PDB file of C-alpha atoms in Angstrom:
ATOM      1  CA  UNK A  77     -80.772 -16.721   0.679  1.00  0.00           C
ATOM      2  CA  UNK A  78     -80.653 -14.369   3.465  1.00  0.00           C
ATOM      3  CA  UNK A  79     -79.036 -11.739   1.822  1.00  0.00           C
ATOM      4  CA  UNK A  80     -81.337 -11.580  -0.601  1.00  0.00           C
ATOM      5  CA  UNK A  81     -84.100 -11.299   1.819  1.00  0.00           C
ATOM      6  CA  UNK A  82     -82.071  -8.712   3.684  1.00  0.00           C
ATOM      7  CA  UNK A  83     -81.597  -6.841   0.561  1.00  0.00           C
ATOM      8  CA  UNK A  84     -84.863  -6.960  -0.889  1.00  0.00           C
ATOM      9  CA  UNK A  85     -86.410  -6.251   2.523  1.00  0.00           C
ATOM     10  CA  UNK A  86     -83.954  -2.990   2.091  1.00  0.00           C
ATOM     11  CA  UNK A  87     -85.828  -2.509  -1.014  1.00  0.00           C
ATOM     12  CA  UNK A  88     -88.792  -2.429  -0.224  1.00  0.00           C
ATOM     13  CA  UNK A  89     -88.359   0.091   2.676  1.00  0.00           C
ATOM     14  CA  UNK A  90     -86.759   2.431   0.272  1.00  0.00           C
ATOM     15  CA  UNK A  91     -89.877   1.813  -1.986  1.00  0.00           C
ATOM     16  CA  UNK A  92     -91.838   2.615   1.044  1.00  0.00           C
ATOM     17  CA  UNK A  93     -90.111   5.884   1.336  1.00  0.00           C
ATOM     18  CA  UNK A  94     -90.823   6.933  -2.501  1.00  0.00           C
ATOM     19  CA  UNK A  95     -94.806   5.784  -1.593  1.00  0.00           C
ATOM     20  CA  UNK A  96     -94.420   8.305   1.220  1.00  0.00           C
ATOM     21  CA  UNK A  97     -94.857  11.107  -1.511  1.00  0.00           C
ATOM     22  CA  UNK A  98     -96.065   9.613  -4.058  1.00  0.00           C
ATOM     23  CA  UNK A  99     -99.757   9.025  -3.863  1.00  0.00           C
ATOM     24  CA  UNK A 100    -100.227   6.215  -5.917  1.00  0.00           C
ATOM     25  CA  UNK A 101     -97.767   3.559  -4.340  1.00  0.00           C
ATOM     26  CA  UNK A 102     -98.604   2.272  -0.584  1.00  0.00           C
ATOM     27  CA  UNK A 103     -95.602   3.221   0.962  1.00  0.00           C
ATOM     28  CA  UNK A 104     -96.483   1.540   4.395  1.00  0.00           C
ATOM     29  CA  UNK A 105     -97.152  -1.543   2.955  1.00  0.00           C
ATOM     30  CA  UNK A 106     -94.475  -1.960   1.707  1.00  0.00           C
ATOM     31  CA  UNK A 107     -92.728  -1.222   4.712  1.00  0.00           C
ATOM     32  CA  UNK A 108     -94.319  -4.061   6.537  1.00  0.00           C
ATOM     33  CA  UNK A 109     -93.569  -6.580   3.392  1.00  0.00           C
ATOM     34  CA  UNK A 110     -90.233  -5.565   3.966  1.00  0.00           C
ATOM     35  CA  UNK A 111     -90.005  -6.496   7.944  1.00  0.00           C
ATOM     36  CA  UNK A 112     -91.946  -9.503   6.931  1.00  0.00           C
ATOM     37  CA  UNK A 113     -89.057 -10.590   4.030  1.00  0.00           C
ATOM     38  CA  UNK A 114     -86.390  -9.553   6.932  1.00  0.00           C
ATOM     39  CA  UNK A 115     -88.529 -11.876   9.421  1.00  0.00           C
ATOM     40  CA  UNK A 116     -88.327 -14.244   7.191  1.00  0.00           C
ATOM     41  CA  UNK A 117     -84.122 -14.682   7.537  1.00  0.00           C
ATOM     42  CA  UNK A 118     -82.192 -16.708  10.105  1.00  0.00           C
ATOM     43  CA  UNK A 119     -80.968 -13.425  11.120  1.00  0.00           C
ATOM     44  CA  UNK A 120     -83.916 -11.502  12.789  1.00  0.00           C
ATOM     45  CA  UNK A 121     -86.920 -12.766  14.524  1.00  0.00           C
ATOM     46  CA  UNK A 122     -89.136  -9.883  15.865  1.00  0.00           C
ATOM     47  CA  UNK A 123     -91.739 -11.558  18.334  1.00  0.00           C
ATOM     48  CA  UNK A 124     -95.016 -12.154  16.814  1.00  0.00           C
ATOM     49  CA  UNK A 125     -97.173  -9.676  19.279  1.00  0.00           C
ATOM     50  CA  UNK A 126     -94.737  -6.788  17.200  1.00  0.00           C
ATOM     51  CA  UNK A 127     -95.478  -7.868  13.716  1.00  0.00           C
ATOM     52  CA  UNK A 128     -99.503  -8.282  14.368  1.00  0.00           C
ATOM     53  CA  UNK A 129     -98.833  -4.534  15.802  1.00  0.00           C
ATOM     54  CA  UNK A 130     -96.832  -3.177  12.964  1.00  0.00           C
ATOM     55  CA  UNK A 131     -99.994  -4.373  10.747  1.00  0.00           C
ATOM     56  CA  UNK A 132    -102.329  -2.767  12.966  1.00  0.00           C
ATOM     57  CA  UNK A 133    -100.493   0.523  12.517  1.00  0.00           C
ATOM     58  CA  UNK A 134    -100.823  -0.098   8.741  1.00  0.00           C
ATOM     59  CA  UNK A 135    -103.826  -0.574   8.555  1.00  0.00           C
ATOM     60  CA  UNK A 136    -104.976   2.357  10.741  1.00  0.00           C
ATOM     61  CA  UNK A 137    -102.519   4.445   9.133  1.00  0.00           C
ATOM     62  CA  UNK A 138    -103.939   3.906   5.601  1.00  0.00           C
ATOM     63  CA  UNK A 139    -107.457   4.374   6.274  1.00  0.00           C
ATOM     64  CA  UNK A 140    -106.601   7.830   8.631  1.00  0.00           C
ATOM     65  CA  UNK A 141    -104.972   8.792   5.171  1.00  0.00           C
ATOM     66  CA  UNK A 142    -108.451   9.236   3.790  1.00  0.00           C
ATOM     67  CA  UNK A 143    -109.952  10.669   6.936  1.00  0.00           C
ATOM     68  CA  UNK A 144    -107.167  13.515   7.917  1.00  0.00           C
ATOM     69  CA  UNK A 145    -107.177  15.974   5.385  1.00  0.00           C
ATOM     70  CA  UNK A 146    -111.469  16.466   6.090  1.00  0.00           C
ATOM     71  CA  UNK A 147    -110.624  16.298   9.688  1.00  0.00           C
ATOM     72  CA  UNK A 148    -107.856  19.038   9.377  1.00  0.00           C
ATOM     73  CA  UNK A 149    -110.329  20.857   6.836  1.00  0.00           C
ATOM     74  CA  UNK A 150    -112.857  20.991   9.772  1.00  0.00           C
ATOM     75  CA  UNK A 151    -110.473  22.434  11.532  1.00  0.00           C
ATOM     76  CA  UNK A 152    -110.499  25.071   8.855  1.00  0.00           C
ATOM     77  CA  UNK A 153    -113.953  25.676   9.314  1.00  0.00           C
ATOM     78  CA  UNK A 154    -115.186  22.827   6.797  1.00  0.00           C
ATOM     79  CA  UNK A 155    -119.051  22.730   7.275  1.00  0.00           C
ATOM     80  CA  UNK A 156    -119.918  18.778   6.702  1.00  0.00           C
ATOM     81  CA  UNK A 157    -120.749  19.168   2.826  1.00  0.00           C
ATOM     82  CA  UNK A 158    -117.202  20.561   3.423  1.00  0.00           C
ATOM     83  CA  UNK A 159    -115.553  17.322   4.976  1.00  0.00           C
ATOM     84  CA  UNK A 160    -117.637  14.932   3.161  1.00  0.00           C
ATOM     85  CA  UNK A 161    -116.817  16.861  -0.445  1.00  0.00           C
ATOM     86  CA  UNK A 162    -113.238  15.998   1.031  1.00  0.00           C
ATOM     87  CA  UNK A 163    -113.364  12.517   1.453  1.00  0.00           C
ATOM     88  CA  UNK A 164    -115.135  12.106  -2.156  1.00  0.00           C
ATOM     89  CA  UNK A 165    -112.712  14.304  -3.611  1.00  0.00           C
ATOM     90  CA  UNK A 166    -109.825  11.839  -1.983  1.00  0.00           C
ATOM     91  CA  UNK A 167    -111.611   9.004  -3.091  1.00  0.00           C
ATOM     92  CA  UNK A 168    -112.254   9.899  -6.607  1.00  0.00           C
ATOM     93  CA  UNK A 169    -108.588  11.365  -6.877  1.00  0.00           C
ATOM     94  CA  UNK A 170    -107.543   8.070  -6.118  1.00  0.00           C
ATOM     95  CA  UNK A 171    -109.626   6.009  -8.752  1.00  0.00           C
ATOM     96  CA  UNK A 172    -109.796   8.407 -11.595  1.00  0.00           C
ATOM     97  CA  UNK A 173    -107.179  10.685 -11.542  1.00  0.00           C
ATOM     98  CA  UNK A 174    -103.965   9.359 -10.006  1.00  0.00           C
ATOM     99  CA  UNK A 175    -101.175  10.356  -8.923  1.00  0.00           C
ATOM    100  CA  UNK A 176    -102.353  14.289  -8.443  1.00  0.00           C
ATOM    101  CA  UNK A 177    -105.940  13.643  -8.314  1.00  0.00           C
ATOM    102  CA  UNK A 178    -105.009  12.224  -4.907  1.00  0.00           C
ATOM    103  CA  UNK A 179    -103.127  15.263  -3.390  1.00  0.00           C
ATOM    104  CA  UNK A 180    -106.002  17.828  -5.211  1.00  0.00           C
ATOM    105  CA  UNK A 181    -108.878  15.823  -4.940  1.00  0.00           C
ATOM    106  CA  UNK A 182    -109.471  16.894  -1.337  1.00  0.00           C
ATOM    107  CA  UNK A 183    -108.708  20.258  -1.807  1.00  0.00           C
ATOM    108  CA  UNK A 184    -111.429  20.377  -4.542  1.00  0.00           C
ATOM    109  CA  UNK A 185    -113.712  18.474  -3.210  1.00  0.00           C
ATOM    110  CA  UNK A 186    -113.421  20.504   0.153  1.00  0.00           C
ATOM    111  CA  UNK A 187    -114.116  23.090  -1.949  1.00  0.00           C
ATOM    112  CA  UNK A 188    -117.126  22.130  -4.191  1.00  0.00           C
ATOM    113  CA  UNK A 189    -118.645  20.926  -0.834  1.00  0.00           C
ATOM    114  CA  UNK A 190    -118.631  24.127   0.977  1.00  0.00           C
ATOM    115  CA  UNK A 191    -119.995  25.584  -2.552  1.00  0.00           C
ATOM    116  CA  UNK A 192    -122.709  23.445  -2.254  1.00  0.00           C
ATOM    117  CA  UNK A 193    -123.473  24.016   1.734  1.00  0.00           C
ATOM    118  CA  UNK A 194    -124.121  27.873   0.305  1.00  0.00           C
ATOM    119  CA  UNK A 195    -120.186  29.123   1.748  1.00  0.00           C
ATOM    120  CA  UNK A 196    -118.911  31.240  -0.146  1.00  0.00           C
ATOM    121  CA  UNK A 197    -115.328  31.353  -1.958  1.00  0.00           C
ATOM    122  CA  UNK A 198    -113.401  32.206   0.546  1.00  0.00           C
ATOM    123  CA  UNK A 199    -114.390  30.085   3.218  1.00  0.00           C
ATOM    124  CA  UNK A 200    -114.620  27.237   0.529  1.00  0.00           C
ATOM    125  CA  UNK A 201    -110.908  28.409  -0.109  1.00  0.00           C
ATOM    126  CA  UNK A 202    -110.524  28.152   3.373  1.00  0.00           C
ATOM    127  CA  UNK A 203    -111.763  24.783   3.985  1.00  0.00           C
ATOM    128  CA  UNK A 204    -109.421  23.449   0.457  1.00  0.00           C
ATOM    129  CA  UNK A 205    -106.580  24.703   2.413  1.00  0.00           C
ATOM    130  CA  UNK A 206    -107.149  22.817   5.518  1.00  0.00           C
ATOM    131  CA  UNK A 207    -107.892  19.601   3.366  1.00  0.00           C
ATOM    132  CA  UNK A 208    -104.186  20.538   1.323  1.00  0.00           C
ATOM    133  CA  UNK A 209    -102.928  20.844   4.790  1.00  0.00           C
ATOM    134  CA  UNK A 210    -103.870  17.424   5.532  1.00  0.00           C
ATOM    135  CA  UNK A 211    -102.828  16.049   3.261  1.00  0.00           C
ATOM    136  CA  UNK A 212     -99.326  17.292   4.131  1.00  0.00           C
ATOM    137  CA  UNK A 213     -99.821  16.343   7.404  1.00  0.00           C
ATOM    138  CA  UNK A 214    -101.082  12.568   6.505  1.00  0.00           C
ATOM    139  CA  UNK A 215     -97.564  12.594   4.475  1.00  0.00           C
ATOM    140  CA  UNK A 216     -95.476  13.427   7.189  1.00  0.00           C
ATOM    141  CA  UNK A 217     -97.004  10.506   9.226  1.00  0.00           C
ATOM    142  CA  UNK A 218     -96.381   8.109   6.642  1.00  0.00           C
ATOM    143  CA  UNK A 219     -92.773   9.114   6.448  1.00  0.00           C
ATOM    144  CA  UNK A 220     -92.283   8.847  10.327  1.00  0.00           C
ATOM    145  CA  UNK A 221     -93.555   5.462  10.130  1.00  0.00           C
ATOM    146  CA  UNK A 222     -91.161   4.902   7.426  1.00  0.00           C
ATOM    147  CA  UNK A 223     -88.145   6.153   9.678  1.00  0.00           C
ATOM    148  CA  UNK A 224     -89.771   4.192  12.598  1.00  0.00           C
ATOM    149  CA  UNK A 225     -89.664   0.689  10.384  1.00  0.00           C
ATOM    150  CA  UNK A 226     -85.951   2.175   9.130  1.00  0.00           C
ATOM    151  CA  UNK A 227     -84.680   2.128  12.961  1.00  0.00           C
ATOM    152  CA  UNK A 228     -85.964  -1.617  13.417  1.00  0.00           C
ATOM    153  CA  UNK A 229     -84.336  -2.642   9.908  1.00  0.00           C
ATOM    154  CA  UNK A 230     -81.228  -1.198  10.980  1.00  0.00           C
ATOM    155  CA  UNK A 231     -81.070  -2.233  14.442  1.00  0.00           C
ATOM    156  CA  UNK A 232     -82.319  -6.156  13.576  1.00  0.00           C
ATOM    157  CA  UNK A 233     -79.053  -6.537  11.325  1.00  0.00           C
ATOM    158  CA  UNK A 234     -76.288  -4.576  14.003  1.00  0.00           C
ATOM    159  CA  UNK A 235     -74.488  -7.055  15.320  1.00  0.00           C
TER     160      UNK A 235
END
C-alpha cells in the first residue's frame, strides 16, 4: 500500500506542476494532497506544525493569485477602476471563460477599467501589461512552491 501512496503522491505533484501553467487546474492543491497521501505511508511522517503550514501557504498562495496581477498593474500605474477591472476580469476569466479567460481576463479587465476611470489607451495598455505581468509573476510563485513541495517529496523517501 505504500507504494501506491508514494506513487500517487508522485502524481499528484507532477499534476501540480501542469496546474502551475495551466489556469484551470489548482496546481498547489494538489501539491499538498500529494504530501498528505505521502504522510499517509509508514515511510514519512512530517510533524503536524509543517503540514498545518504547508496549508497555510496554500491557501494564501491561491487567494494572492487573484490579488497580484492588480497589485503589479498598480504598479503600472493602474488607477483603482484599473485594479478593480483586474480582479473582475480574473474572476470572470475564471467562471466563464476558462482556461485563457484566466490569463486575459486581467489584462482586459485592467484595461476596460482604466477606460472607464477616463485613461486613455495607452495608459489602459499600460495598466493590461502590468496585470499580464502578474500574472506571470503569480505563475512563477506557484511553480517555486511546486519545486519547494518537490525537495520535501524527494528528501522524505532518501534513505
Amino acid at each position: 500500500m505504500d507504494i501506491f501512496l508514494i506513487l500517487l503522491s508522485g502524481l499528484c505533484l507532477l499534476i501540480a506542476y501542469v496546474g502551475c501553467v495551466v489556469p484551470v487546474l489548482p496546481g498547489l492543491p494538489f501539491a499538498y494532497i500529494g504530501m498528505l497521501l505521502l504522510q499517509a505511508t509508514d515511510k514519512v511522517h512530517f510533524p503536524a506544525l509543517l503540514l498545518w503550514g504547508w496549508l497555510a501557504i496554500v491557501v494564501v498562495a491561491q487567494v494572492l493569485d487573484y490579488f497580484i496581477p492588480a497589485w503589479t498593474a498598480r504598479l503600472f500605474g493602474s488607477s483603482q477602476w484599473g485594479s478593480r477591472g483586474c480582479i473582475a476580469g480574473g474572476i470572470a476569466g475564471f467562471l466563464f471563460f476558462p482556461p485563457w479567460g484566466i490569463v486575459i481576463g486581467p489584462f482586459i479587465g485592467a484595461f476596460i477599467g482604466e477606460l472607464i476611470d477616463g485613461n486613455d489607451a495607452a495608459q489602459a495598455l499600460k495598466s493590461g501589461v502590468g496585470a499580464f505581468l502578474g500574472f506571470i509573476t503569480g505563475t512563477l510563485f506557484k511553480l517555486a512552491l511546486c519545486v519547494y513541495f518537490s525537495y520535501y517529496y524527494i528528501t522524505a523517501l532518501l534513505p
